[in-house]
Coordinates of C-alpha atoms and ligand atoms in Angstrom, one line a residue:
Chain A
M297 CA 50.2 25.7 22.1
K298 CA 50.2 27.8 19.0
N299 CA 48.5 25.1 17.0
K300 CA 45.8 24.8 19.6
I301 CA 45.1 28.5 19.3
I302 CA 44.9 28.4 15.6
Q303 CA 42.6 25.4 15.8
Q304 CA 40.4 27.3 18.3
F305 CA 40.3 30.3 16.0
F306 CA 39.2 28.4 12.9
F307 CA 36.6 26.3 14.9
S308 CA 35.1 29.5 16.1
L309 CA 35.0 30.9 12.6
I310 CA 33.3 27.8 11.3
T311 CA 30.8 27.9 14.2
I312 CA 30.0 31.5 13.5
S313 CA 29.5 30.9 9.8
A314 CA 27.1 28.1 10.6
L315 CA 25.2 30.3 13.0
I316 CA 25.0 33.2 10.5
T317 CA 23.4 30.8 7.9
A318 CA 20.9 29.6 10.4
L319 CA 20.2 33.3 11.4
F320 CA 19.3 34.2 7.8
L321 CA 16.7 31.5 7.8
L322 CA 15.3 32.7 11.1
I323 CA 15.2 36.3 10.0
I324 CA 13.3 35.3 6.8
I325 CA 10.8 33.2 8.7
F326 CA 10.4 36.0 11.3
F327 CA 9.7 38.7 8.7
I328 CA 7.3 36.6 6.7
F329 CA 5.4 35.7 9.9
K330 CA 5.4 39.2 11.2
N331 CA 4.1 40.7 8.0
G332 CA 1.8 37.9 6.9
F333 CA 0.3 36.5 10.1
N334 CA -2.4 39.2 10.3
A335 CA -3.6 38.4 6.9
I336 CA -4.2 34.7 7.6
S337 CA -7.7 33.7 8.5
W338 CA -10.1 31.0 7.6
E339 CA -11.7 33.4 5.1
F340 CA -8.3 34.1 3.6
I341 CA -7.7 30.5 2.8
T342 CA -11.2 29.6 1.6
S343 CA -12.6 32.7 -0.2
V344 CA -11.9 34.4 -3.5
P345 CA -10.1 37.8 -3.9
K346 CA -12.4 40.8 -3.8
N347 CA -12.3 44.5 -4.6
G348 CA -9.6 44.2 -7.2
M349 CA -7.3 42.0 -5.1
T350 CA -7.3 44.3 -2.1
A351 CA -9.5 42.2 0.1
G352 CA -10.9 38.7 0.4
G353 CA -9.0 35.5 0.2
V354 CA -6.7 33.6 -2.1
S355 CA -8.3 30.2 -2.4
P356 CA -8.2 30.1 -6.2
A357 CA -4.4 30.5 -6.0
I358 CA -4.1 27.7 -3.5
I359 CA -6.2 25.4 -5.6
G360 CA -4.3 26.5 -8.7
S361 CA -0.9 25.8 -7.2
F362 CA -2.2 22.4 -6.0
C363 CA -3.3 21.5 -9.5
L364 CA 0.0 22.6 -11.1
V365 CA 2.1 20.7 -8.6
A366 CA 0.0 17.6 -8.9
A367 CA 0.3 17.7 -12.7
A368 CA 4.0 18.3 -12.5
I369 CA 4.6 15.3 -10.3
L370 CA 2.2 13.2 -12.4
F371 CA 4.3 13.9 -15.5
S372 CA 7.8 13.9 -14.0
L373 CA 7.6 10.9 -11.7
P374 CA 7.2 8.1 -14.2
L375 CA 9.7 9.6 -16.6
G376 CA 12.2 10.5 -13.9
L377 CA 11.9 7.1 -12.2
A378 CA 12.3 5.3 -15.5
C379 CA 15.3 7.4 -16.3
A380 CA 16.9 6.7 -12.9
V381 CA 16.3 3.0 -13.2
Y382 CA 17.8 3.0 -16.7
L383 CA 20.9 4.9 -15.5
Q384 CA 21.4 3.0 -12.3
E385 CA 20.3 -0.5 -13.1
Y386 CA 20.3 -1.2 -16.8
S387 CA 22.7 1.2 -18.3
P388 CA 25.2 -0.5 -20.5
K389 CA 28.5 1.4 -20.5
N390 CA 27.9 3.3 -23.7
Y391 CA 27.7 6.8 -25.0
I392 CA 23.9 7.0 -24.6
V393 CA 24.4 6.9 -20.8
D394 CA 27.0 9.7 -20.9
I395 CA 24.6 11.8 -23.1
V396 CA 21.7 11.3 -20.7
K397 CA 23.8 12.0 -17.6
T398 CA 25.2 15.2 -19.1
G399 CA 21.7 16.1 -20.2
V400 CA 20.3 15.6 -16.7
S401 CA 23.0 17.7 -15.0
N402 CA 22.7 20.5 -17.5
L403 CA 18.9 20.5 -17.2
A404 CA 19.4 21.1 -13.5
S405 CA 21.3 24.3 -14.1
V406 CA 19.0 25.9 -16.6
P407 CA 17.4 29.1 -15.1
S408 CA 13.8 28.7 -14.4
V409 CA 12.7 31.6 -16.6
V410 CA 14.2 29.8 -19.6
F411 CA 11.9 26.8 -18.8
G412 CA 9.1 29.3 -18.8
L413 CA 10.0 30.5 -22.3
F414 CA 10.4 27.0 -23.4
G415 CA 7.0 26.0 -22.1
L416 CA 5.5 29.0 -23.9
A417 CA 7.1 28.1 -27.2
V418 CA 6.5 24.4 -27.0
F419 CA 3.5 23.5 -24.9
V420 CA 1.4 26.7 -25.2
K421 CA 2.1 27.5 -28.8
F422 CA 3.5 24.5 -30.7
F423 CA 1.3 21.8 -29.2
G424 CA -1.5 24.3 -28.8
F425 CA -2.2 23.5 -25.2
G426 CA -2.7 27.2 -24.5
V427 CA -2.2 28.9 -21.1
S428 CA -3.3 25.9 -19.0
I429 CA -2.6 23.6 -16.1
L430 CA -1.4 21.1 -18.7
S431 CA 1.2 23.5 -20.1
G432 CA 2.3 24.8 -16.7
G433 CA 2.4 21.3 -15.3
L434 CA 4.5 20.0 -18.1
T435 CA 6.9 22.9 -17.8
L436 CA 7.2 22.4 -14.0
A437 CA 7.7 18.7 -14.7
I438 CA 10.8 19.4 -16.7
L439 CA 12.0 21.8 -14.1
V440 CA 11.8 19.1 -11.3
L441 CA 12.9 16.2 -13.5
P442 CA 16.6 16.4 -12.7
N443 CA 15.7 16.6 -9.1
I444 CA 13.6 13.4 -9.3
I445 CA 16.2 11.6 -11.4
T446 CA 19.1 12.5 -9.1
T447 CA 17.4 11.6 -5.8
S448 CA 15.9 8.4 -7.3
Q449 CA 19.3 7.4 -8.6
E450 CA 20.8 8.0 -5.2
A451 CA 18.1 6.0 -3.6
L452 CA 18.7 3.1 -6.0
S453 CA 22.4 3.1 -5.6
A454 CA 22.0 3.1 -1.8
V455 CA 20.3 -0.3 -2.1
P456 CA 23.0 -2.8 -1.2
Y457 CA 24.2 -4.9 -4.1
S458 CA 23.8 -8.0 -2.0
F459 CA 20.0 -7.6 -2.2
R460 CA 20.2 -7.8 -6.0
E461 CA 22.5 -10.7 -5.8
A462 CA 20.2 -12.6 -3.4
S463 CA 17.3 -12.1 -5.7
L464 CA 19.1 -13.1 -8.9
A465 CA 20.5 -16.2 -7.2
L466 CA 16.9 -17.3 -6.5
G467 CA 16.2 -17.2 -10.2
A468 CA 14.5 -13.8 -10.4
T469 CA 14.9 -11.9 -13.6
Q470 CA 16.6 -8.5 -13.5
W471 CA 13.2 -6.9 -14.0
Q472 CA 11.6 -8.8 -11.1
T473 CA 14.6 -7.9 -9.0
I474 CA 14.2 -4.2 -9.7
R475 CA 10.4 -4.2 -9.2
K476 CA 10.2 -6.4 -6.2
V477 CA 13.4 -5.8 -4.3
V478 CA 15.2 -2.7 -5.4
L479 CA 12.4 -0.3 -5.9
P480 CA 10.6 -1.1 -2.6
A481 CA 13.9 -0.7 -0.8
A482 CA 14.6 2.6 -2.5
L483 CA 11.0 3.9 -2.1
P484 CA 11.7 6.1 1.0
G485 CA 14.5 7.8 -0.8
I486 CA 12.4 8.2 -3.9
L487 CA 9.6 9.7 -1.8
T488 CA 12.1 12.2 -0.4
G489 CA 12.9 13.3 -3.9
I490 CA 9.2 13.7 -4.8
I491 CA 8.5 15.7 -1.7
L492 CA 11.4 18.1 -2.3
S493 CA 10.2 18.4 -5.9
I494 CA 6.7 19.3 -4.7
G495 CA 8.2 22.1 -2.6
R496 CA 10.3 23.3 -5.6
A497 CA 7.4 23.2 -8.0
A498 CA 5.0 25.0 -5.6
G499 CA 7.4 27.9 -5.2
E500 CA 8.5 28.7 -8.7
T501 CA 7.0 31.7 -10.5
A502 CA 8.9 32.0 -13.8
P503 CA 8.0 28.6 -15.3
I504 CA 4.3 29.2 -14.9
M505 CA 4.2 32.9 -15.7
F506 CA 3.7 32.4 -19.4
T507 CA 2.3 28.9 -19.4
A508 CA -0.4 28.5 -16.8
A509 CA -0.9 31.4 -14.3
V510 CA -3.2 34.4 -14.6
F511 CA -3.7 37.4 -12.4
Y512 CA -7.2 36.7 -11.6
K513 CA -9.7 34.0 -12.2
K514 CA -12.9 33.4 -10.4
G515 CA -14.0 29.9 -9.4
R516 CA -12.3 26.5 -9.7
P517 CA -10.5 25.3 -12.8
D518 CA -12.8 23.0 -14.6
S519 CA -10.4 21.0 -16.7
I520 CA -6.7 20.5 -17.2
M521 CA -6.9 23.0 -20.1
S522 CA -8.0 25.8 -17.7
E523 CA -5.7 28.7 -16.8
V524 CA -5.3 29.1 -13.1
M525 CA -4.1 31.4 -10.3
A526 CA -1.1 30.2 -8.4
L527 CA 0.4 31.3 -5.1
P528 CA 3.9 32.5 -6.1
Y529 CA 2.5 34.3 -9.2
H530 CA -0.2 35.8 -7.1
I531 CA 2.5 37.3 -4.9
Y532 CA 4.2 38.7 -7.9
A533 CA 0.9 40.1 -9.2
L534 CA 0.0 41.7 -5.9
M535 CA 3.3 43.5 -5.7
T536 CA 3.5 44.8 -9.3
E537 CA -0.1 45.4 -10.3
G538 CA -3.2 47.0 -8.9
V539 CA -4.2 50.2 -7.2
N540 CA -3.8 49.7 -3.5
P541 CA -0.2 48.6 -2.7
E542 CA -0.7 48.8 1.1
K543 CA -3.5 46.4 1.3
Q544 CA -2.0 44.2 -1.4
T545 CA 1.3 43.9 0.3
V546 CA -0.4 42.4 3.4
I547 CA -2.1 39.8 1.2
A548 CA 1.2 39.1 -0.6
Y549 CA 2.9 38.3 2.8
G550 CA -0.1 36.1 3.7
C551 CA 0.5 34.1 0.5
A552 CA 4.2 34.0 1.2
L553 CA 3.5 32.6 4.7
I554 CA 1.2 29.9 3.2
L555 CA 4.0 28.9 0.8
L556 CA 6.6 29.0 3.5
V557 CA 4.7 26.8 5.8
L558 CA 3.8 24.4 2.9
V559 CA 7.5 24.1 1.9
A560 CA 8.7 23.8 5.5
V561 CA 6.2 21.0 6.2
L562 CA 7.2 19.1 3.1
S563 CA 10.9 19.4 3.8
S564 CA 10.5 18.2 7.4
L565 CA 8.4 15.3 6.0
A566 CA 11.3 14.5 3.6
V567 CA 13.9 14.6 6.4
F568 CA 11.7 12.5 8.6
I569 CA 11.3 9.8 5.9
R570 CA 15.0 9.9 5.1
N571 CA 16.0 9.4 8.7
K572 CA 13.6 6.5 9.2
Y573 CA 14.9 4.9 6.0
R574 CA 18.6 5.3 7.1
S575 CA 18.0 3.6 10.4
S576 CA 16.2 0.7 8.7
Y577 CA 19.4 -0.4 7.1
E578 CA 21.5 -0.4 10.2
R579 CA 22.5 -3.8 11.2
Chain B
M1039 CA 24.5 -43.9 0.6
S1040 CA 24.4 -43.0 -3.0
D1041 CA 27.6 -42.2 -4.9
E1042 CA 26.0 -40.3 -7.6
I1043 CA 27.7 -37.5 -9.4
K1044 CA 25.6 -34.3 -9.2
I1045 CA 27.8 -31.9 -11.1
K1046 CA 30.6 -33.0 -13.4
V1047 CA 33.1 -30.4 -14.4
S1048 CA 35.4 -31.1 -17.3
N1049 CA 38.2 -29.0 -18.8
L1050 CA 36.7 -25.8 -17.4
N1051 CA 38.5 -22.6 -18.2
F1052 CA 37.2 -19.3 -17.1
Y1053 CA 38.3 -15.8 -18.0
Y1054 CA 37.6 -12.3 -16.7
G1055 CA 38.3 -10.4 -19.9
K1056 CA 41.9 -11.4 -20.6
M1057 CA 42.7 -12.7 -17.1
Q1058 CA 42.3 -16.4 -16.8
A1059 CA 40.8 -17.1 -13.4
L1060 CA 40.3 -20.9 -13.7
K1061 CA 42.6 -23.2 -15.5
N1062 CA 41.4 -26.6 -16.8
I1063 CA 39.4 -27.6 -13.8
N1064 CA 38.1 -31.2 -13.6
I1065 CA 36.0 -32.1 -10.6
D1066 CA 33.0 -34.3 -9.7
I1067 CA 30.6 -33.0 -7.1
M1068 CA 28.9 -35.8 -5.4
D1069 CA 25.2 -35.9 -4.5
K1070 CA 24.4 -35.9 -0.7
K1071 CA 27.9 -35.1 0.1
I1072 CA 29.7 -32.0 1.3
T1073 CA 32.6 -30.8 -0.9
A1074 CA 34.8 -28.1 0.6
L1075 CA 36.8 -25.7 -1.6
I1076 CA 39.9 -24.3 0.1
G1077 CA 42.8 -22.3 -1.1
P1078 CA 44.4 -18.9 -0.6
S1079 CA 42.6 -15.7 -1.4
G1080 CA 42.1 -15.0 -5.1
C1081 CA 42.7 -18.6 -6.2
G1082 CA 39.3 -18.8 -7.8
K1083 CA 37.0 -20.5 -5.3
S1084 CA 34.2 -18.0 -5.6
T1085 CA 34.6 -17.9 -9.3
L1086 CA 34.1 -21.7 -9.5
I1087 CA 31.0 -21.9 -7.5
R1088 CA 29.5 -18.8 -9.2
I1089 CA 29.8 -20.8 -12.4
F1090 CA 27.5 -23.5 -11.0
N1091 CA 24.6 -21.1 -10.8
R1092 CA 25.8 -18.8 -13.6
M1093 CA 26.1 -15.8 -11.3
C1094 CA 29.4 -15.3 -13.1
D1095 CA 27.3 -14.0 -16.1
L1096 CA 26.8 -10.7 -14.2
V1097 CA 30.4 -9.8 -14.8
I1098 CA 30.9 -8.0 -18.1
G1099 CA 33.5 -9.7 -20.2
A1100 CA 33.4 -13.0 -18.4
K1101 CA 33.8 -16.1 -20.5
A1102 CA 33.7 -19.9 -19.7
E1103 CA 34.9 -22.8 -21.7
G1104 CA 34.6 -26.5 -21.2
S1105 CA 31.7 -28.4 -19.7
V1106 CA 29.8 -28.4 -16.5
I1107 CA 27.2 -31.2 -16.6
F1108 CA 24.2 -30.9 -14.3
D1109 CA 21.0 -32.8 -14.8
G1110 CA 22.3 -34.1 -18.1
E1111 CA 22.9 -30.7 -19.5
N1112 CA 25.9 -28.5 -20.0
I1113 CA 25.0 -25.5 -17.9
L1114 CA 27.5 -23.3 -19.8
N1115 CA 25.2 -23.5 -22.8
S1116 CA 23.6 -20.2 -23.5
S1117 CA 20.3 -22.0 -24.2
I1118 CA 20.0 -23.2 -20.6
D1119 CA 17.1 -21.9 -18.5
I1120 CA 18.9 -19.7 -16.0
V1121 CA 15.9 -19.3 -13.8
K1122 CA 15.4 -23.0 -13.4
L1123 CA 19.1 -23.5 -12.9
R1124 CA 19.3 -21.0 -10.1
Q1125 CA 16.3 -22.5 -8.4
K1126 CA 17.9 -25.9 -8.5
I1127 CA 21.3 -24.6 -7.4
G1128 CA 20.9 -22.2 -4.5
M1129 CA 23.5 -19.9 -3.1
V1130 CA 24.3 -18.6 0.4
F1131 CA 26.6 -15.7 0.5
Q1132 CA 29.4 -14.6 2.8
K1133 CA 27.4 -11.8 4.4
P1134 CA 23.9 -12.7 5.3
N1135 CA 21.7 -10.8 2.9
P1136 CA 18.0 -11.2 3.7
F1137 CA 15.7 -8.8 1.9
P1138 CA 14.5 -5.8 3.8
K1139 CA 11.1 -7.5 4.0
T1140 CA 9.4 -9.6 6.7
I1141 CA 10.7 -13.1 7.6
F1142 CA 7.7 -14.6 5.8
Q1143 CA 8.2 -12.6 2.7
N1144 CA 11.8 -13.5 2.5
I1145 CA 11.0 -17.1 2.0
A1146 CA 7.8 -16.5 0.0
Y1147 CA 9.8 -14.4 -2.5
G1148 CA 11.4 -17.2 -4.4
L1149 CA 8.0 -18.9 -4.8
E1150 CA 6.2 -15.8 -5.8
I1151 CA 8.6 -14.7 -8.5
N1152 CA 8.0 -18.1 -10.0
G1153 CA 4.3 -17.4 -10.3
C1154 CA 3.1 -19.3 -7.2
K1155 CA -0.1 -17.7 -6.0
D1156 CA -1.4 -20.5 -3.7
K1157 CA -1.4 -18.8 -0.3
S1158 CA -1.8 -21.9 1.7
F1159 CA 1.0 -23.7 -0.2
I1160 CA 3.3 -20.7 0.4
K1161 CA 2.4 -20.8 4.1
F1162 CA 3.2 -24.4 4.2
K1163 CA 6.5 -24.0 2.5
V1164 CA 7.6 -21.2 4.8
E1165 CA 7.0 -23.3 7.8
E1166 CA 8.6 -26.4 6.2
T1167 CA 11.8 -24.6 5.1
L1168 CA 12.2 -22.7 8.3
K1169 CA 12.0 -26.0 10.2
K1170 CA 14.6 -27.5 7.8
A1171 CA 16.8 -24.5 8.5
A1172 CA 16.4 -24.9 12.2
L1173 CA 15.0 -21.4 12.5
W1174 CA 11.3 -22.2 13.1
E1175 CA 11.4 -22.2 16.8
D1176 CA 13.3 -18.9 16.9
V1177 CA 10.9 -17.0 14.6
K1178 CA 7.5 -18.7 14.5
D1179 CA 5.9 -15.9 16.6
R1180 CA 7.3 -13.1 14.5
L1181 CA 7.0 -14.2 10.9
N1182 CA 5.7 -10.7 10.0
D1183 CA 8.6 -8.8 11.6
S1184 CA 11.5 -7.5 9.5
A1185 CA 14.2 -10.0 8.7
L1186 CA 16.8 -7.3 9.4
G1187 CA 15.9 -7.6 13.1
L1188 CA 17.3 -11.1 13.3
S1189 CA 20.8 -11.8 14.5
G1190 CA 23.6 -12.5 12.0
G1191 CA 23.4 -16.2 12.5
Q1192 CA 19.6 -16.2 12.3
Q1193 CA 19.8 -14.1 9.1
Q1194 CA 22.2 -16.6 7.6
R1195 CA 19.8 -19.5 8.4
L1196 CA 17.0 -17.5 6.9
C1197 CA 19.1 -17.2 3.7
I1198 CA 19.6 -20.9 3.7
A1199 CA 15.8 -21.5 4.2
R1200 CA 15.2 -19.1 1.3
A1201 CA 17.3 -21.2 -1.0
L1202 CA 15.6 -24.4 0.2
A1203 CA 12.1 -23.0 -0.5
V1204 CA 12.6 -23.0 -4.3
E1205 CA 13.4 -26.8 -4.3
A1206 CA 17.1 -26.5 -4.5
Q1207 CA 19.1 -29.7 -5.1
V1208 CA 22.5 -28.2 -4.7
I1209 CA 23.4 -25.5 -2.3
L1210 CA 26.5 -23.3 -2.7
F1211 CA 28.0 -21.7 0.4
D1212 CA 30.6 -19.0 -0.2
E1213 CA 32.2 -18.6 3.2
P1214 CA 28.9 -18.7 5.0
C1215 CA 30.4 -18.2 8.5
A1216 CA 32.9 -15.5 7.7
S1217 CA 30.9 -12.8 9.4
L1218 CA 29.5 -14.9 12.3
D1219 CA 30.4 -15.6 15.9
P1220 CA 31.6 -19.1 17.0
I1221 CA 28.2 -20.1 18.3
S1222 CA 26.3 -19.1 15.2
T1223 CA 29.0 -20.8 13.2
A1224 CA 28.5 -24.0 15.1
K1225 CA 24.8 -23.8 14.4
I1226 CA 25.3 -23.3 10.7
E1227 CA 27.8 -26.2 10.5
E1228 CA 25.3 -28.4 12.3
L1229 CA 22.7 -27.4 9.8
I1230 CA 24.9 -28.0 6.8
L1231 CA 25.7 -31.5 8.1
E1232 CA 21.9 -32.0 8.5
L1233 CA 21.2 -30.8 5.0
Q1234 CA 23.7 -33.2 3.3
N1235 CA 21.2 -36.0 3.7
N1236 CA 19.1 -34.4 0.9
Y1237 CA 21.3 -32.0 -1.0
A1238 CA 24.7 -31.8 -2.7
I1239 CA 26.6 -29.1 -0.8
I1240 CA 29.7 -27.1 -1.8
I1241 CA 31.3 -24.9 0.7
V1242 CA 34.0 -22.4 0.3
T1243 CA 35.9 -21.8 3.5
H1244 CA 39.1 -20.2 4.8
N1245 CA 38.7 -22.1 8.0
M1246 CA 40.6 -25.4 7.8
Q1247 CA 39.0 -26.8 10.9
Q1248 CA 35.6 -26.1 9.4
A1249 CA 36.6 -27.9 6.2
S1250 CA 37.8 -30.9 8.0
R1251 CA 34.8 -30.9 10.4
V1252 CA 32.0 -30.8 7.8
S1253 CA 33.2 -32.0 4.5
D1254 CA 33.4 -35.4 2.8
Y1255 CA 35.6 -34.2 0.0
T1256 CA 38.1 -31.3 -0.2
A1257 CA 39.4 -29.5 -3.2
F1258 CA 42.5 -27.4 -2.9
M1259 CA 42.9 -24.6 -5.4
Y1260 CA 45.8 -22.4 -6.1
L1261 CA 46.1 -19.5 -8.6
G1262 CA 43.2 -20.8 -10.7
D1263 CA 44.4 -24.5 -10.7
L1264 CA 42.8 -27.3 -9.0
I1265 CA 45.9 -28.7 -7.3
E1266 CA 44.3 -31.6 -5.4
F1267 CA 40.9 -33.2 -4.9
G1268 CA 40.1 -36.1 -2.8
S1269 CA 38.4 -37.3 0.3
T1270 CA 38.8 -34.8 3.2
N1271 CA 40.4 -37.5 5.3
Q1272 CA 43.1 -38.1 2.7
I1273 CA 43.7 -34.5 1.9
F1274 CA 44.1 -33.5 5.5
T1275 CA 46.2 -36.6 6.6
V1276 CA 48.2 -37.6 3.5
P1277 CA 48.1 -34.9 0.9
K1278 CA 49.7 -36.0 -2.3
N1279 CA 50.8 -32.7 -3.6
P1280 CA 53.5 -30.8 -1.7
K1281 CA 51.6 -27.5 -2.3
T1282 CA 48.6 -28.8 -0.5
E1283 CA 50.7 -29.9 2.4
E1284 CA 52.4 -26.4 2.6
Y1285 CA 49.0 -24.7 2.5
L1286 CA 47.5 -26.9 5.2
S1287 CA 50.5 -26.5 7.5
G1288 CA 50.1 -22.7 7.1
K1289 CA 53.2 -22.0 5.1
F1290 CA 51.3 -19.6 2.9
G1291 CA 47.7 -18.4 2.3
Ligands
ATP1415 N1 34.4 -9.4 -11.2 C1 35.7 -9.7 -11.4 N2 36.3 -9.1 -12.5 C2 37.6 -9.3 -12.7 N3 38.4 -10.1 -12.0 C3 37.8 -10.8 -11.0 C4 36.5 -10.6 -10.6 N4 36.2 -11.4 -9.6 C5 37.3 -12.0 -9.3 N5 38.3 -11.7 -10.1 C6 39.7 -12.2 -10.1 O1 39.6 -13.6 -10.2 C7 40.5 -14.2 -9.4 C8 39.7 -15.2 -8.5 O2 38.8 -14.5 -7.7 P1 37.9 -15.3 -6.7 O3 36.9 -14.2 -6.2 O4 37.2 -16.4 -7.4 O5 38.9 -15.8 -5.6 P2 38.5 -16.5 -4.2 O6 39.3 -17.8 -4.2 O7 37.1 -16.6 -4.0 O8 39.2 -15.5 -3.2 P3 38.7 -15.1 -1.7 O9 39.1 -16.3 -0.8 O10 39.4 -13.9 -1.4 O11 37.2 -15.0 -1.7 C9 41.2 -13.2 -8.5 O12 42.4 -12.9 -9.1 C10 40.3 -12.0 -8.7 O13 41.0 -10.8 -8.7
MG1416 MG1 35.7 -15.7 -2.6

């Protein structure tokens, strides 16, 4: 009897904790919606800022964020995937593997502002790429690299060994096996990683602060060497600069809402793909 | 009836690192016959058949000594073309392991990795091998469905068809019915008996009835030694070695 009560108590506690967590999320979503919803309009999404950022839209920031994220994925995907394949499929048991593994997990815990400083020193200054999509994209690429590597590695290791065995026993080389059997089977998992990385890259401010983003830029970026506006940085700018905080705050919440919806859509997509992938292996 | 030796194993020793898994094995595998490998768990049956297609290479620290002559060559030589070897000596595993691809692609895979681009030839081969594996009638209307949707027994026959498609001459079966129900098992056995007309077949099994039902020759292994090898009839009726008799009568294993 006593044990039953204790169990009841702790179960309730656990349930409440879970609910509180969900509640936080709901509250955040509610507030962003409440404050940002009025700002959203077709014009807001498609036109440029006006009157010193107190009116008009945020389209350059949306386009800029899109370019940065695209560049980040373009750079990090081949590198991250190659690294995951090396670690999961080829890695001989030697010290290089340990170094790479330690490197990857440490990279994941570096604060994002440090990546920003690194990008400034290396891409902007040392390589002379300047404040540009290229510099920002590369910096974001390093930021999401551990993410891509870890999720890809998990996806690869989830591919049953028996598939590899079957392929090798048919005379396929290890490379053919990886390319034609293992990678296709791991693709949904890898896609999940990419999608989550997109969400992460889209939302970060610090890494692009010194490397790619500017307060205001009219028109579209014309090359990968252009500086751009970006949604998260635009929020930061609206809240810290300018002359009309009231009007700017509304626009900032509008931007936040766009970001939130974007990330939510991407995450759901990732979950959807992952679930579909799980069921495809059930026998 | 030919009595041709397909694989000749002489003085074969095999090591996983320091552990010796096979001790001085001598055995002749006959063409167009079925050879059963029996013995208690861990005696080295899988190890032996994995030497025939060099899948044992995948284990780090594995080392083989002696000679395994197939097609006039010692396949233990490092100079051997493993791709060719594995196509000539196909393998069917304990758990059916079709690729997560369509039924058609599962068969086509072995041809494609070998550079075959002739679509009509691949189509022809898919049909031919599925018929040989007694699966054609079951799947001819759903070649483009996922192979994972097939039943366990059908998947296993697909795996057999996959091995046949690359012109195998020898087929290694490592407990092919271990995860199947009795009806699927009967179908696989029927198929194996059918296949022996054109292939040399080696089957590892823990099922004594199965060994006696399908095989022409039986090899009994124990702790890495080949204790006794002879016609299945003889082994099951008048085993020469007392160990064999003990095992067959269920005293251990
Ligand atoms: N990859 C490996 N590394 C080290 N030792 C191994 C490896 N595979 C098998 N062994 C050992 O070699 C011996 C023979 O194993 P093997 O798998 O050939 O036995 P088996 O007769 O097929 O057994 P079972 O009937 O259980 O499948 C066993 O002692 C086993 O522990
Ligand atoms: Mg075995």
